[in-house]
CSV table of C-alpha atoms and ligand atoms in Angstrom, one decimal:
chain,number,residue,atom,x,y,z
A,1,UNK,CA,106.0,140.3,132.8
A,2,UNK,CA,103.2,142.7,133.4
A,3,UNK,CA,100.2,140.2,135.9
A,4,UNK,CA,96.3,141.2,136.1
A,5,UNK,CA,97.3,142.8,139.6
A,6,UNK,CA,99.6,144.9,137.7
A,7,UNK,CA,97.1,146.0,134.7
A,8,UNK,CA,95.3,147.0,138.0
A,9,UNK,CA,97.3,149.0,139.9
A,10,UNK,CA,98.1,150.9,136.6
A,11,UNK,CA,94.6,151.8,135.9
A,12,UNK,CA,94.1,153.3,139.4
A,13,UNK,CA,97.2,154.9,139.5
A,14,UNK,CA,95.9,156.6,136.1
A,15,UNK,CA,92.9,157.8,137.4
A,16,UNK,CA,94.4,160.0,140.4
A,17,UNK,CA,97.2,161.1,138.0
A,18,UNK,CA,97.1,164.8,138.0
A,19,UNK,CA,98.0,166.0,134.8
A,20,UNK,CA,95.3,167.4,132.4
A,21,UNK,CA,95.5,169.0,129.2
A,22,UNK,CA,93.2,171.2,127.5
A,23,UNK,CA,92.6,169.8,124.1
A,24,UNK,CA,89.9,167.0,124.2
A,25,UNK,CA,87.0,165.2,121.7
A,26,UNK,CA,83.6,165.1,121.4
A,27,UNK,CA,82.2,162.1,119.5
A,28,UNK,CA,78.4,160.8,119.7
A,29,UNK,CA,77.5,157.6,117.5
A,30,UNK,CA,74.8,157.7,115.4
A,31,UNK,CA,74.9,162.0,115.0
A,32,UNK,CA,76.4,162.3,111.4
A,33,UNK,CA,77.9,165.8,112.5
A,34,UNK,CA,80.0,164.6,115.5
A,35,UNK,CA,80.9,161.5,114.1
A,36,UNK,CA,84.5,160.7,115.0
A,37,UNK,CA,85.0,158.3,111.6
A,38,UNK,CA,84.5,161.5,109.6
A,39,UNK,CA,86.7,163.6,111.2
A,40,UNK,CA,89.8,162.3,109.2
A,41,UNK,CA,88.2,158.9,107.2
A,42,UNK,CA,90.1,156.6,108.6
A,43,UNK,CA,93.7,158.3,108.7
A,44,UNK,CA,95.3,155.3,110.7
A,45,UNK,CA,94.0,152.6,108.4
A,46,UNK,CA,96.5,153.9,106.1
A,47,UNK,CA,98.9,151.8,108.6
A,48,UNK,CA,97.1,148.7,108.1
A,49,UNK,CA,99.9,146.8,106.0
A,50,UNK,CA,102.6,148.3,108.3
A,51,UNK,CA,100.8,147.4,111.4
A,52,UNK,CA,99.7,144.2,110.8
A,53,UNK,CA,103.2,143.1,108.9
A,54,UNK,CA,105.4,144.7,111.9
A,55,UNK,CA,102.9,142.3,114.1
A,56,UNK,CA,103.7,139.7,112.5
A,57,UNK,CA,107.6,139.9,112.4
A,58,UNK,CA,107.3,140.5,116.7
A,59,UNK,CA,105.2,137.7,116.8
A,60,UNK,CA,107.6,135.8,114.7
A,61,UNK,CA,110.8,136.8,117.0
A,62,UNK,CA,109.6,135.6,120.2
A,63,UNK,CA,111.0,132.9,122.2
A,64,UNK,CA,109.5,129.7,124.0
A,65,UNK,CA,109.5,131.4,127.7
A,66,UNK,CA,108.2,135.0,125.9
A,67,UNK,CA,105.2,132.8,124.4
A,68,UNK,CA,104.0,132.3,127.9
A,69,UNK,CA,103.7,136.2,128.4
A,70,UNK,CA,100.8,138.0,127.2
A,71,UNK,CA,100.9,139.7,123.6
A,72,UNK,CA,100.4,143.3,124.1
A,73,UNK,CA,98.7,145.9,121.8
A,74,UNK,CA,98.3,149.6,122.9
A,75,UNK,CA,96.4,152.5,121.2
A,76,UNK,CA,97.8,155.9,122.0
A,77,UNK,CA,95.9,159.3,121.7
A,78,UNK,CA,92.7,156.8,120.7
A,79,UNK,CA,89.6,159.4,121.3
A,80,UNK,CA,86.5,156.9,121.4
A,81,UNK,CA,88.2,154.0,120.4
A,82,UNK,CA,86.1,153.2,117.5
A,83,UNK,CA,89.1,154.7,114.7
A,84,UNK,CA,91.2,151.5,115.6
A,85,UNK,CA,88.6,148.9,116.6
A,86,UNK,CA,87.9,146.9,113.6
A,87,UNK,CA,91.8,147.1,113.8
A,88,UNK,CA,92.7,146.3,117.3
A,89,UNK,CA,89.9,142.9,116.0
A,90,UNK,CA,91.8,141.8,113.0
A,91,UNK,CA,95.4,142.2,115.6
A,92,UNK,CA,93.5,139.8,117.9
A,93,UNK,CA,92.5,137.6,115.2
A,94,UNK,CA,96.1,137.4,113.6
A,95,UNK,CA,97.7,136.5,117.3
A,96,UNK,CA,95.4,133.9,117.8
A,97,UNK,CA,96.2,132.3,114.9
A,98,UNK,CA,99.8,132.6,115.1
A,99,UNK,CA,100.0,131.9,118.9
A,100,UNK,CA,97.0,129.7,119.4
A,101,UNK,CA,93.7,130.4,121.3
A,102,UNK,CA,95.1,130.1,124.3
A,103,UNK,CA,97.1,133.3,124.0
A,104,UNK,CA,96.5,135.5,126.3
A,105,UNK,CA,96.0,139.2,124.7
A,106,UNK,CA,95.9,142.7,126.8
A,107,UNK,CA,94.7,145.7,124.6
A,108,UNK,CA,95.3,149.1,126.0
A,109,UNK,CA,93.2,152.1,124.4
A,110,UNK,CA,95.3,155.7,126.1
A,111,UNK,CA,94.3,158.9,125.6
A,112,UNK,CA,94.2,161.9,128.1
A,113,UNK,CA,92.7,162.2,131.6
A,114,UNK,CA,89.6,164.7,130.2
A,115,UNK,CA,88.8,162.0,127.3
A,116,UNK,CA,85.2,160.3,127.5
A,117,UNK,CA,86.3,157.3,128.4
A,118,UNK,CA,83.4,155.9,129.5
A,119,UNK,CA,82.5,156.1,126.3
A,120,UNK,CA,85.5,155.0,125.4
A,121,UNK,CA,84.5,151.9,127.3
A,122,UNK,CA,81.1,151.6,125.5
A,123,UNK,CA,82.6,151.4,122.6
A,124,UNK,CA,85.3,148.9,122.6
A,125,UNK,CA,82.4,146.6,124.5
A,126,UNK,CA,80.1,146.8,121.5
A,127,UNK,CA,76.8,148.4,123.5
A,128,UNK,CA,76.1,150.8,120.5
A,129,UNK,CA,77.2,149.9,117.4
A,130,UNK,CA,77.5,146.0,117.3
A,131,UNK,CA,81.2,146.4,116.4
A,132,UNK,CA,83.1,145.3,119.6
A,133,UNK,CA,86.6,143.6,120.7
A,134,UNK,CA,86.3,140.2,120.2
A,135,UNK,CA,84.4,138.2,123.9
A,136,UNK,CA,87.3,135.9,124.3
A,137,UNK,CA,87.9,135.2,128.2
A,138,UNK,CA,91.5,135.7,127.9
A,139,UNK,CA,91.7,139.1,126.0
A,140,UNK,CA,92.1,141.5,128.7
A,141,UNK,CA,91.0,145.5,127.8
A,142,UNK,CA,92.8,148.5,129.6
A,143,UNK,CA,91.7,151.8,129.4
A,144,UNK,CA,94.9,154.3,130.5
A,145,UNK,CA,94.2,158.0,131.0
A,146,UNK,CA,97.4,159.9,131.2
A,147,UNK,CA,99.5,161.6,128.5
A,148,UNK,CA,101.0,159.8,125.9
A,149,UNK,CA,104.2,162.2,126.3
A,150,UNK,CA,105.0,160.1,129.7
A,151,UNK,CA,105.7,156.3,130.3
A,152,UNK,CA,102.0,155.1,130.2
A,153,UNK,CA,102.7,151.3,131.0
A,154,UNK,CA,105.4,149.3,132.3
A,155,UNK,CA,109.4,148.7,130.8
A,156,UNK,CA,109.4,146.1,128.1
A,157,UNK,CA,105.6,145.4,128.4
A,158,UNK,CA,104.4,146.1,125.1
A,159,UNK,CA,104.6,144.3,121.8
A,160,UNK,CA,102.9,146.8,119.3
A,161,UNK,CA,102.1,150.0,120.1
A,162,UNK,CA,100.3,152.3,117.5
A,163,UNK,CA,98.7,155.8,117.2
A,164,UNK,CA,97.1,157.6,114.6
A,165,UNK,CA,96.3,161.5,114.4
A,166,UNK,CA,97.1,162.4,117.8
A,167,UNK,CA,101.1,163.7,118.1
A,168,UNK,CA,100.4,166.9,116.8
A,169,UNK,CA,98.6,168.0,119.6
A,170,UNK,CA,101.2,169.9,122.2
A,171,UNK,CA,101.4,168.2,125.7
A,172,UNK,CA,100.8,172.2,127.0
A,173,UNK,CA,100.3,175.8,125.8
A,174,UNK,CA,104.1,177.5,125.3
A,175,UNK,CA,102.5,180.6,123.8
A,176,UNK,CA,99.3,182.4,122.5
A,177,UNK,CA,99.3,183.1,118.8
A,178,UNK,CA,98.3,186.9,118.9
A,179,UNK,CA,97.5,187.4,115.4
A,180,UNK,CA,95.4,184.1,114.8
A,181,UNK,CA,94.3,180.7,116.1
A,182,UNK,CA,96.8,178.3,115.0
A,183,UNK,CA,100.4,177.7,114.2
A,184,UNK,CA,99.7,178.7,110.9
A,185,UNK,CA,99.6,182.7,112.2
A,186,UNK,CA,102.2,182.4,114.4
A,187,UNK,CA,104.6,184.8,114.4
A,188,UNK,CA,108.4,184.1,114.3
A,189,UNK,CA,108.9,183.7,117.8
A,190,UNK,CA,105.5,182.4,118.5
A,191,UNK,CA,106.4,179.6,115.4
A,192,UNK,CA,109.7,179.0,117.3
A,193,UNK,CA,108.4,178.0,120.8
A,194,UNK,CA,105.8,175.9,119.4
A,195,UNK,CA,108.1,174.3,117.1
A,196,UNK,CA,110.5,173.6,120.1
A,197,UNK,CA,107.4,172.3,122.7
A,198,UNK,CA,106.6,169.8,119.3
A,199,UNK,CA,110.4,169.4,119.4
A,200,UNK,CA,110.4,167.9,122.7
A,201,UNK,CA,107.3,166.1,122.9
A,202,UNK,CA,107.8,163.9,119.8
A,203,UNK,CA,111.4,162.6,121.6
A,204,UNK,CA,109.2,162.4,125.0
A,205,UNK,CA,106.1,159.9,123.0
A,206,UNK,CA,109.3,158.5,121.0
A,207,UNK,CA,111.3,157.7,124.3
A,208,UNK,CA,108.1,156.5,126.7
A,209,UNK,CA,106.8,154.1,124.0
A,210,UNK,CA,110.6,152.7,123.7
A,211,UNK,CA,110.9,151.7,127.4
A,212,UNK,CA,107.3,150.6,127.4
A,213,UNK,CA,108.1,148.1,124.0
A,214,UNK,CA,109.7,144.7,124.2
A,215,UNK,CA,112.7,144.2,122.2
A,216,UNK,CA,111.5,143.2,119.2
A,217,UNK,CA,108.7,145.9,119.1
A,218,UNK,CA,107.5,148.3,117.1
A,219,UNK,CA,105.7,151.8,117.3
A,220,UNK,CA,103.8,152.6,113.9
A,221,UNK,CA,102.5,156.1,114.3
A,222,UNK,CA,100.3,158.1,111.3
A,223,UNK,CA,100.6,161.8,111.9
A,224,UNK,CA,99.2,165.2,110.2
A,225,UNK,CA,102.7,166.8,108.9
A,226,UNK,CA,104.0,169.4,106.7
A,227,UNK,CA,103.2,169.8,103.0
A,228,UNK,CA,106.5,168.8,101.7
A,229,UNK,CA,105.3,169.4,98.0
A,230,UNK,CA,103.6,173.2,98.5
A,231,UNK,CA,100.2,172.1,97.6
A,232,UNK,CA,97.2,173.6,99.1
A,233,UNK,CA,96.1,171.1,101.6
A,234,UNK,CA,93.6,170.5,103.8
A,235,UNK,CA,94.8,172.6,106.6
A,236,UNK,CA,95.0,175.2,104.0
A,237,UNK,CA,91.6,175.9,103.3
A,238,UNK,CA,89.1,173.6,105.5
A,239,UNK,CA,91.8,172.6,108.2
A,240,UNK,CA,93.4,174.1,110.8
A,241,UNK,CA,94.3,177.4,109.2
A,242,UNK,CA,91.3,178.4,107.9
A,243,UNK,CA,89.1,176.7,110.9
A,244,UNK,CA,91.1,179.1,112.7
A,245,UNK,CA,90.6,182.1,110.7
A,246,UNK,CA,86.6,182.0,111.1
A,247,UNK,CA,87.8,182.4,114.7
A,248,UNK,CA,89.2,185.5,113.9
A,249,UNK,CA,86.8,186.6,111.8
A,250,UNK,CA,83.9,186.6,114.8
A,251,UNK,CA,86.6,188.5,117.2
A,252,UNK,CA,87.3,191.2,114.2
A,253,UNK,CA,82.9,191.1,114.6
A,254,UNK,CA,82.8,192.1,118.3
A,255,UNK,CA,81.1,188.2,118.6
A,256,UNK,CA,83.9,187.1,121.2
A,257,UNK,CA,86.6,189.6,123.2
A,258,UNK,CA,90.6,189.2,122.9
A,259,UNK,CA,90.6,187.1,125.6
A,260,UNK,CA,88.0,184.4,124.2
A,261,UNK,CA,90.0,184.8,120.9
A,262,UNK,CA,93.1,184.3,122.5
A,263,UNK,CA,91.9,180.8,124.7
A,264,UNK,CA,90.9,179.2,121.6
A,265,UNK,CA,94.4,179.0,120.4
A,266,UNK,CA,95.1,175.8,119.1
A,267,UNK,CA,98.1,174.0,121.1
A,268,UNK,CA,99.2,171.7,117.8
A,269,UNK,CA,102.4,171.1,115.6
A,270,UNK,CA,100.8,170.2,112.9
A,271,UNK,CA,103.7,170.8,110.4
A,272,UNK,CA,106.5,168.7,111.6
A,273,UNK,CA,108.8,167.4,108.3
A,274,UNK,CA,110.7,164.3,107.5
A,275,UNK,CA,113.1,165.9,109.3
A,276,UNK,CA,111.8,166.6,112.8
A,277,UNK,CA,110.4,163.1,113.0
A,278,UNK,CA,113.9,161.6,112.8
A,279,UNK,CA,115.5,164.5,115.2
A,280,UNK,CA,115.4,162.0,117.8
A,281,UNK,CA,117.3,159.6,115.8
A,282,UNK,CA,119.2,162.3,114.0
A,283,UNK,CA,120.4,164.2,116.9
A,284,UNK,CA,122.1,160.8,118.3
A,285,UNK,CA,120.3,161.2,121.5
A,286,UNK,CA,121.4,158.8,124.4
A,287,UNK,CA,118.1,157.3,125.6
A,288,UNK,CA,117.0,156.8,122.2
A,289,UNK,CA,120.8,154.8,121.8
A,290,UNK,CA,120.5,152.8,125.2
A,291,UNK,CA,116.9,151.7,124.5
A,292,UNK,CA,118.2,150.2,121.3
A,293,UNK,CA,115.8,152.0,119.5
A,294,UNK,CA,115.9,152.0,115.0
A,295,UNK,CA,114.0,154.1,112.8
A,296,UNK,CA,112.6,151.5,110.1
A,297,UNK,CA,110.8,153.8,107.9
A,298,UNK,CA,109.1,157.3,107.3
A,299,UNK,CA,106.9,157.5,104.6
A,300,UNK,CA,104.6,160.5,103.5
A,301,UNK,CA,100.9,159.8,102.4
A,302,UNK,CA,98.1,162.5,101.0
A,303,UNK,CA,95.2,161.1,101.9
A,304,UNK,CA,92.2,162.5,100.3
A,305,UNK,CA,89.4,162.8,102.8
A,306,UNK,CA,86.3,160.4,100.9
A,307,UNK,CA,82.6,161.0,100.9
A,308,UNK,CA,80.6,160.8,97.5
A,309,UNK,CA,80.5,164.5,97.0
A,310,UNK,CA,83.7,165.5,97.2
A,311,UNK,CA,83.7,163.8,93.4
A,312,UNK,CA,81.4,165.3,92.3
A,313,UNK,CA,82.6,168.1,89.7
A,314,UNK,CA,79.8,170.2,88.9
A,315,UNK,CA,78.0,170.7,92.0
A,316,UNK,CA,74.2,171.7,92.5
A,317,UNK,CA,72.8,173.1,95.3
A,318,UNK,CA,71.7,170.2,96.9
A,319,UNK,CA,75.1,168.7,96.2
A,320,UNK,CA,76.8,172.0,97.8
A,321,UNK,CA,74.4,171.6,101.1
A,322,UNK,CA,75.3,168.2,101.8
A,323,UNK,CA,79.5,169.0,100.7
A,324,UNK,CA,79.4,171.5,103.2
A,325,UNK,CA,77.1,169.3,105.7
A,326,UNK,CA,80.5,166.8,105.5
A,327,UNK,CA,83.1,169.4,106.2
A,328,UNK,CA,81.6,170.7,109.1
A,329,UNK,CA,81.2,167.1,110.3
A,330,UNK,CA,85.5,167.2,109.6
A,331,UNK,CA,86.0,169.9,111.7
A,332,UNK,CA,83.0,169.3,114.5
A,333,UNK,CA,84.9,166.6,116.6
A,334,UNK,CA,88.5,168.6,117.0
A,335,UNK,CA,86.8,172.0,117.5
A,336,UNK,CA,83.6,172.0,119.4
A,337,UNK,CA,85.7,172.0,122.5
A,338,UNK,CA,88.6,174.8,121.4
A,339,UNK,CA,85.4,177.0,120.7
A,340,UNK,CA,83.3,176.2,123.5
A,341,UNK,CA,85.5,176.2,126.4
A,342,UNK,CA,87.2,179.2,125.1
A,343,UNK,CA,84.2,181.4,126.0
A,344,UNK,CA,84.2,183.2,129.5
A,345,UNK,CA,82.6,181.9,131.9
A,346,UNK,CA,80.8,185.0,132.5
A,347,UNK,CA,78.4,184.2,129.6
A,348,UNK,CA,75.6,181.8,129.9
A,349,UNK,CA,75.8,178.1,129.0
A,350,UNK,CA,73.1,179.2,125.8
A,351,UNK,CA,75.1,182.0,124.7
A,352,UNK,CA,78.8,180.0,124.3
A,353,UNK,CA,76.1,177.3,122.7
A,354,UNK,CA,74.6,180.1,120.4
A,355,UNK,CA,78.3,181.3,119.5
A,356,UNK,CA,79.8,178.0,119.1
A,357,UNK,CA,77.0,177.4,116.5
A,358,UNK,CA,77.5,180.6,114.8
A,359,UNK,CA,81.1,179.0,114.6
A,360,UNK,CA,80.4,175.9,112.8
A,361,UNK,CA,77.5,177.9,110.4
A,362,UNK,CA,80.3,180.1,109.3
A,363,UNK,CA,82.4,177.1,108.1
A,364,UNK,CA,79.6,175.6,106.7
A,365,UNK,CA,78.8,179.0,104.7
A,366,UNK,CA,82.7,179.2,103.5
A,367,UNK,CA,82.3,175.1,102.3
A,368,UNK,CA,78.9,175.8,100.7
A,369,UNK,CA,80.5,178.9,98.5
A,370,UNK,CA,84.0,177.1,97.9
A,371,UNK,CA,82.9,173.8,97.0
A,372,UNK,CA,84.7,172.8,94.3
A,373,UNK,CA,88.0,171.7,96.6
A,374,UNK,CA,89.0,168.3,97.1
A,375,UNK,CA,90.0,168.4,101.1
A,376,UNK,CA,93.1,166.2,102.0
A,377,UNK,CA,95.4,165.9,105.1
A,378,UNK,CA,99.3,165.3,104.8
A,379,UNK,CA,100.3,163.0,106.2
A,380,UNK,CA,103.3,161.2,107.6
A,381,UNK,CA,103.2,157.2,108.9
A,382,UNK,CA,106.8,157.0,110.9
A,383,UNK,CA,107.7,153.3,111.6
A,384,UNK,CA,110.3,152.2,115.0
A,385,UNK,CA,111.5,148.7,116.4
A,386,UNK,CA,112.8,148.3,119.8
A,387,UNK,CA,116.2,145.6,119.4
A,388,UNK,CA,116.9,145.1,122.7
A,389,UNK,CA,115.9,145.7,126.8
A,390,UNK,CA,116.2,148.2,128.6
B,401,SAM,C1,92.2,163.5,116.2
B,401,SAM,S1,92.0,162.5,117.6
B,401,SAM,C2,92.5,160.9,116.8
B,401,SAM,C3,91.8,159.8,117.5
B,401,SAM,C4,92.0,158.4,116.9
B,401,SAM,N1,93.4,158.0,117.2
B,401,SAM,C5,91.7,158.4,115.4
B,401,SAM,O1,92.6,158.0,114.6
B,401,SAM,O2,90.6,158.8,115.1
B,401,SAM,C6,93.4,162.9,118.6
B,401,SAM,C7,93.3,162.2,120.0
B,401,SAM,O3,94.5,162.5,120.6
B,401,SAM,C8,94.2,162.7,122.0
B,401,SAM,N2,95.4,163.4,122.7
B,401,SAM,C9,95.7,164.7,122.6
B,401,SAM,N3,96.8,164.9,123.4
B,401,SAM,C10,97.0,163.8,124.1
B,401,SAM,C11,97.9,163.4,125.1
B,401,SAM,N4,98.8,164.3,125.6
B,401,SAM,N5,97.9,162.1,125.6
B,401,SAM,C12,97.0,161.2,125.1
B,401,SAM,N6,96.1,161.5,124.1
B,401,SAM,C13,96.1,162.8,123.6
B,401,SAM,C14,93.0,163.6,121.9
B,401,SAM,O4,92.3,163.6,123.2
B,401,SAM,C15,92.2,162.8,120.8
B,401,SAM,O5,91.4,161.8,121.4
């Protein structure tokens, strides 16, 4: 049973934790461009009836001495928190109801050391946008920065943990890409390594969250996946391929050197199939045996990214301003970082600011002229339950 002293410990012990991976988000509320709810419209919401029906069945299997225990929720990879908030309210709600005021509830938001989690922090307390976890004196929040690819909370402490849009990112660099900036120009070898590094970080998030989960537990995770069907998605043409290819567009333009093209390699797997999210399962592996872990479910979903323009067929200019206003606002909160901190330090801090602007008007340009698409992620929602301790 995890105590308050413990919760504690934890959260110091995650701050001097040393490990720190590149990739991180930039989200301001209130700035339409770097809004974090437009970057994939509510991807993880597509969970909702999975979530809440796998919390009910945990709830529903838990014993007279468990009931004494607090009910834990955890968020992994959860940016600024505010993608799973109203969420994380309605889980609250739904325990209390089931379990009775008196429940006590800890709700853990993780995501990685060089997140803003003080931010993070203002969010999930309400100070900016009125939207808040609910002010119940027993509802205990938990903010852990370390990577989701290790054990981020105790053995059998968790009761539902969930994540949405986050296991595609690699836990480290394997390779650079030398003929582009993402997976999607990888050579074969390049393709392989990365491959392998998503390989073994999906069985290390698959294999922390199973010791952390109570028997009885599930993990409900949404991720951006292959396209299954060869349709043109959204990685295709607004996405991660073609965001990438603007990159190599302004090194072909003498606007950054090989190096700066090379550091703004994206370090994500973002085409894992049905296939490689049941490897763990598939490949019979012992952990996954001993900590009685069951695949319930995998389930693809295209989910078409929604703002009013993106239905509208014949587009006029001012239509085509405000399209390509929106896509830049998809790609702003995953990229600002790759671009920015991929620029040697030699130049000034108004230079990398002037390029990584000429970055995001290039995008914009490309939206405005190719307006007419639809943009939509592939996506697959993979479903596991925990049956006994470990
Ligand atoms: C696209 S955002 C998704 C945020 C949120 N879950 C949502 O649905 O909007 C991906 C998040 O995963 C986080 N992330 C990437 N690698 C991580 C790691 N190794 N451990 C924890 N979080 C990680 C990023 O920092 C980022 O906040």
């Amino acid at each position: 049973m995890l105590t308050s002293a413990c919760y504690v410990v934890l959260f110091i012990l995650c701050f001097v934790y040393s490990y720190f991976p590149t990739m991180k988000m930039i989200t301001k509320i209130s700035e339409e461009v770097d809004d974090m709810y437009n970057a994939h419209c509510h991807a993880g919401s597509l969970s909702r009836p999975a979530i809440i029906d796998s919390l009910r069945k945990t709830l529903q299997s838990k014993s007279v001495f468990e009931a004494e225990q607090p009910v834990c929720v955890a968020d992994f990879g959860t940016a600024d928190g505010r993608a799973s908030l109203s969420l994380m309210k309605e889980i609250i709600e739904i325990i209390k109801q089931d379990c009775g005021q008196e429940q006590t509830i800890v709700v853990c938001f993780n995501d990685q050391p060089t997140n803003d989690f003080c931010r993070l922090s203002q969010v999930i307390q309400g100070f900016e946008q009125g939207l808040r976890l609910p002010a119940y004196s027993n509802i205990y929040p938990v903010m852990i920065p370390r990577t989701m690819y290790e054990q981020c909370l105790p053995d059998n402490s968790v009761d539902l943990a969930i994540s949405s849009v986050a296991t595609h990112y690699l836990s480290k660099r394997i390779c650079y890409i030398k003929q582009g900036a993402s997976i999607a120009y990888a050579d074969e070898n390049e393709e392989r390594l990365m491959k392998e590094q998503g390989k073994a970080d999906w069985r290390a998030f698959v294999i922390s969250r199973g010791k952390e989960l109570k028997p009885g537990g599930f993990l409900i995770t949404m991720n951006i996946s292959a396209d299954t069907k060869n349709e043109k998605p959204f990685s295709e043409l607004y996405g991660i391929k073609h965001l990438a290819s603007f990159v190599t567009d302004m090194a072909r333009d003498g606007i950054i050197t090989q190096e700066e093209y090379l550091a703004t390699n994206l370090c994500t797997q973002e085409i894992r199939t049905d296939a490689d999210f049941m490897e763990p399962f598939t490949s019979c592996l012992t952990e996954i045996q001993d900590l009685g872990l069951e695949l319930v479910s995998i389930k693809p979903f295209k989910h078409f990214l929604q703002h009013q323009t993106f239905d509208i067929v014949q587009k006029d200019d001012k239509v085509k301003l405000e399209y390509s206003r929106q896509i830049v606002a998809f790609a702003y909160p995953w990229m600002y970082h790759v671009i920015y901190e991929g620029l040697s330090d030699n130049r000034t801090e108004e230079d990398k600011q002037t390029i990584t602007d000429q970055y995001f008007s290039r995008i914009q340009k490309y939206a405005f002229d190719h307006s007419d698409f639809r943009p939509f992620l592939n996506l697959t929602e993979v479903i596991i339950k925990k049956t006994h301790r470990n």
